Amino acid sequence: MKNISEARFLNEMRSVSANMYRLGWDERNGGNISYLLEQDEIADFLDPGSVIRKIPLGFDARALSGKIFLVTGSGKYFKNIDRDPENNLGIFRISGDGSTAELLWGYADGGQFTSELPAHLMSHCARLSVDPENRIVMHCHPTYTLALNYVHVLDEKQLTHTLWQMCTECIVVFPDGVGVLPWMLCGTNEIGEATAKKMEAFRLVVWGMHGIYGAGKTMDEVFGLIETVEKAAQIYMLTCHMPRIGTIKDEELRELAESFGVSYRRDFLDI
Ligand code: 13P
Ligand code: ZN
C-alpha cells in the first residue's frame, strides 16, 4: 500500500481548502467540501475491507450505496486542513442499505463528517442525474457574495442578471445561472432536499444570508464557479452605492453567450 499523503485527491482537497481559507471564504469551520472518489483511486492507498467505524447518516442515501466520498469534518477549521488532513477530513463508503457511513480513513480524533452532509449527498445525487461525471460539491461563505444577499433581492432571475452584468465572462462561466434559496435552518435534511432540487437545474445555489453551494466535475471547475460569482459580487458591492453610468446590455450578454456557444438561461434576460 502506498502512503495516502501521495494521493492526488487528498492533495487537491488540501490545496483547494487552503486557497478557500486564504480568500476568506471559510472563516472558522465555515464551509465544507465533498469529493466523490472512484474505487480505483483509493485502491493503492486504502483497504476497502477495513472499516474503522460506522457513523449513522440520519437520512436515506440508498441512491449512493457503495460510493466513496472524501468529506471535510464537522466543526473543523479550514485553516487546519492542509497541515493536519487526518483529523480534519474523512473517507467513507455509503453502506449497502444507505443508512451508514463506513469510515475507511480520517476523522482520527473521533470526529465525523460535516453537518451539511444531507445537502452534499442529496446534491451529488441531483447533479449525477444530469451529469454522470459530477464529483465535487463545495459550500462556503464568500464575503461579497454574502454581503450582496443583504442589499439585493433574492430572486434567481434578478440575482443572476446582476451577476452576469458585473463581469463580461460571467455568462460564459455560469450560463446556467444561480439558484437561490431563502434563509433556511442549515444542517437539516430539509435544506438538503431544497438544495438538491435546485441542483437539478443549477451548478450554483445561494443559501440566503448564509453562503453558496457549487457543484461540478473537478475541483477547478467548482472553485472557478464560486470564484467568478464572488468576483462579480465584489464589483457589485464596490459600485452599488454609486451612480450607475455603464452596464453590459442584455443584447451584449446574448451576443457573448452565442459567440462562446454556451447554453444559457434565455429567460433570465429581458429580450
Ligand atoms: P460544519 O463544520 O459542520 O461543516 O458546518 C459548517 C457550515 O458551513 C455550516 O453551514
Ligand atoms: Zn455554511
Coordinates of N, CA, C and O in Angstrom, one line a residue, residues 5-65:
S5 N -0.7 10.1 1.7 CA -0.3 11.5 1.5 C 0.2 11.7 0.1 O 0.3 12.9 -0.4
E6 N 0.4 10.6 -0.7 CA 0.7 10.8 -2.1 C -0.5 10.8 -3.0 O -0.4 11.0 -4.2
A7 N -1.7 10.6 -2.4 CA -2.9 10.5 -3.3 C -3.3 11.9 -3.9 O -3.3 12.9 -3.1
R8 N -3.5 11.9 -5.1 CA -3.8 13.1 -5.8 C -5.1 13.8 -5.3 O -5.1 15.0 -5.0
F9 N -6.1 13.0 -5.0 CA -7.4 13.5 -4.5 C -7.2 14.2 -3.2 O -7.8 15.2 -2.9
L10 N -6.3 13.6 -2.3 CA -6.1 14.3 -1.0 C -5.3 15.6 -1.1 O -5.7 16.6 -0.5
N11 N -4.4 15.6 -2.0 CA -3.6 16.8 -2.2 C -4.5 17.9 -2.9 O -4.3 19.1 -2.5
E12 N -5.4 17.5 -3.7 CA -6.3 18.5 -4.3 C -7.2 19.1 -3.2 O -7.4 20.3 -3.1
M13 N -7.7 18.3 -2.3 CA -8.5 18.7 -1.2 C -7.7 19.7 -0.3 O -8.3 20.7 0.1
R14 N -6.5 19.3 0.0 CA -5.7 20.2 0.9 C -5.4 21.5 0.3 O -5.5 22.6 0.9
S15 N -5.1 21.5 -1.0 CA -4.7 22.8 -1.6 C -5.9 23.7 -1.9 O -5.9 24.9 -1.7
V16 N -7.1 23.1 -2.3 CA -8.3 23.9 -2.5 C -8.8 24.5 -1.2 O -9.2 25.7 -1.1
S17 N -8.7 23.7 -0.1 CA -9.2 24.3 1.2 C -8.3 25.4 1.7 O -8.8 26.3 2.2
A18 N -7.0 25.2 1.4 CA -6.1 26.3 1.8 C -6.4 27.6 1.0 O -6.3 28.7 1.6
N19 N -6.6 27.4 -0.3 CA -7.0 28.6 -1.1 C -8.3 29.2 -0.6 O -8.4 30.5 -0.6
M20 N -9.3 28.4 -0.3 CA -10.6 29.0 0.1 C -10.4 29.7 1.4 O -10.9 30.8 1.6
Y21 N -9.6 29.2 2.3 CA -9.3 29.9 3.6 C -8.6 31.2 3.3 O -9.0 32.3 3.8
R22 N -7.6 31.1 2.5 CA -6.8 32.3 2.2 C -7.7 33.4 1.6 O -7.4 34.6 1.8
L23 N -8.7 33.1 0.8 CA -9.5 34.1 0.2 C -10.6 34.6 1.1 O -11.5 35.4 0.7
G24 N -10.7 34.0 2.3 CA -11.7 34.5 3.3 C -13.1 33.9 3.1 O -14.1 34.4 3.6
W25 N -13.2 32.8 2.4 CA -14.5 32.2 2.1 C -14.9 31.2 3.3 O -16.0 30.8 3.4
D26 N -13.9 30.9 4.1 CA -14.2 29.8 5.1 C -13.6 30.2 6.5 O -12.6 29.7 6.9
E27 N -14.2 31.2 7.1 CA -13.8 31.5 8.5 C -14.1 30.3 9.4 O -15.0 29.6 9.2
R28 N -13.3 30.2 10.5 CA -13.5 29.2 11.5 C -13.8 27.8 10.8 O -13.0 27.4 10.0
N29 N -14.9 27.2 11.1 CA -15.3 25.9 10.5 C -16.3 26.2 9.3 O -16.8 25.2 8.8
G30 N -16.5 27.4 8.9 CA -17.4 27.7 7.9 C -17.0 27.0 6.6 O -15.9 27.0 6.2
G31 N -18.0 26.4 6.0 CA -17.8 25.7 4.7 C -17.5 24.2 4.8 O -17.2 23.7 5.9
N32 N -17.7 23.5 3.7 CA -17.5 22.1 3.7 C -17.4 21.6 2.2 O -17.9 22.3 1.3
I33 N -16.7 20.5 2.0 CA -16.4 20.0 0.6 C -16.6 18.5 0.7 O -16.2 17.8 1.6
S34 N -17.2 18.0 -0.4 CA -17.3 16.5 -0.6 C -16.8 16.2 -2.0 O -17.1 16.9 -3.0
Y35 N -16.1 15.1 -2.1 CA -15.4 14.7 -3.3 C -15.7 13.2 -3.5 O -15.3 12.4 -2.7
L36 N -16.4 12.9 -4.6 CA -16.8 11.5 -4.9 C -15.5 10.8 -5.5 O -15.0 11.3 -6.5
L37 N -15.1 9.7 -4.9 CA -13.9 9.1 -5.3 C -14.2 7.8 -6.1 O -15.2 7.1 -5.8
E38 N -13.4 7.4 -7.0 CA -13.5 6.1 -7.7 C -12.9 5.0 -6.9 O -11.9 5.3 -6.2
Q39 N -13.4 3.8 -7.0 CA -12.8 2.6 -6.3 C -11.3 2.5 -6.6 O -10.5 2.3 -5.8
D40 N -10.9 2.7 -7.9 CA -9.5 2.5 -8.4 C -8.6 3.6 -7.7 O -7.5 3.3 -7.5
E41 N -9.2 4.7 -7.5 CA -8.4 5.8 -7.0 C -7.9 5.5 -5.6 O -6.8 5.9 -5.2
I42 N -8.7 4.8 -4.8 CA -8.3 4.6 -3.4 C -7.6 3.3 -3.2 O -6.9 3.0 -2.2
A43 N -7.7 2.4 -4.3 CA -7.1 1.0 -4.2 C -5.7 0.9 -3.7 O -5.3 0.1 -3.0
D44 N -4.9 1.9 -4.2 CA -3.4 1.9 -3.8 C -3.2 2.3 -2.4 O -2.1 2.1 -1.9
F45 N -4.2 3.0 -1.8 CA -3.9 3.6 -0.5 C -4.7 3.0 0.7 O -4.3 3.2 1.8
L46 N -5.9 2.5 0.4 CA -6.7 2.0 1.5 C -7.3 0.6 1.2 O -7.5 0.3 0.0
D47 N -7.5 -0.2 2.2 CA -8.1 -1.5 2.1 C -9.6 -1.3 2.3 O -10.1 -0.9 3.4
P48 N -10.4 -1.5 1.2 CA -11.8 -1.2 1.3 C -12.6 -2.1 2.3 O -13.7 -1.8 2.8
G49 N -11.9 -3.2 2.7 CA -12.5 -4.1 3.7 C -12.2 -3.7 5.1 O -12.8 -4.3 6.0
S50 N -11.4 -2.7 5.3 CA -11.0 -2.4 6.7 C -11.8 -1.1 7.1 O -11.4 0.0 6.9
V51 N -12.9 -1.3 7.8 CA -13.8 -0.2 8.2 C -13.4 0.2 9.6 O -13.5 -0.7 10.5
I52 N -13.1 1.4 9.9 CA -12.6 1.9 11.2 C -13.8 2.0 12.1 O -13.7 1.6 13.3
R53 N -14.8 2.6 11.7 CA -16.1 2.7 12.5 C -17.2 3.1 11.5 O -17.0 3.5 10.4
K54 N -18.4 2.9 12.1 CA -19.6 3.2 11.3 C -20.4 4.3 11.9 O -20.6 4.4 13.1
I55 N -20.7 5.3 11.0 CA -21.4 6.5 11.5 C -22.7 6.6 10.9 O -22.8 6.7 9.6
P56 N -23.8 6.7 11.7 CA -25.2 6.8 11.1 C -25.3 8.1 10.3 O -24.8 9.1 10.7
L57 N -26.0 8.0 9.1 CA -26.1 9.2 8.3 C -27.3 10.1 8.7 O -27.3 11.3 8.5
G58 N -28.4 9.5 9.2 CA -29.6 10.3 9.6 C -30.5 10.6 8.4 O -31.4 11.3 8.6
F59 N -30.2 10.0 7.2 CA -31.1 10.1 6.1 C -30.9 9.0 5.2 O -29.9 8.3 5.3
D60 N -31.8 8.8 4.2 CA -31.7 7.6 3.3 C -30.8 7.9 2.1 O -31.2 8.7 1.3
A61 N -29.6 7.3 2.1 CA -28.7 7.6 1.0 C -28.5 6.4 0.1 O -27.4 6.1 -0.5
R62 N -29.6 5.6 0.0 CA -29.5 4.3 -0.8 C -29.1 4.6 -2.2 O -28.4 3.7 -2.8
A63 N -29.5 5.7 -2.8 CA -29.1 6.0 -4.2 C -27.6 6.1 -4.4 O -27.1 6.0 -5.5
L64 N -26.9 6.2 -3.3 CA -25.4 6.4 -3.4 C -24.7 5.2 -2.7 O -23.5 5.2 -2.5
S65 N -25.4 4.1 -2.5 CA -24.8 3.0 -1.7 C -23.6 2.4 -2.5 O -23.6 2.3 -3.7

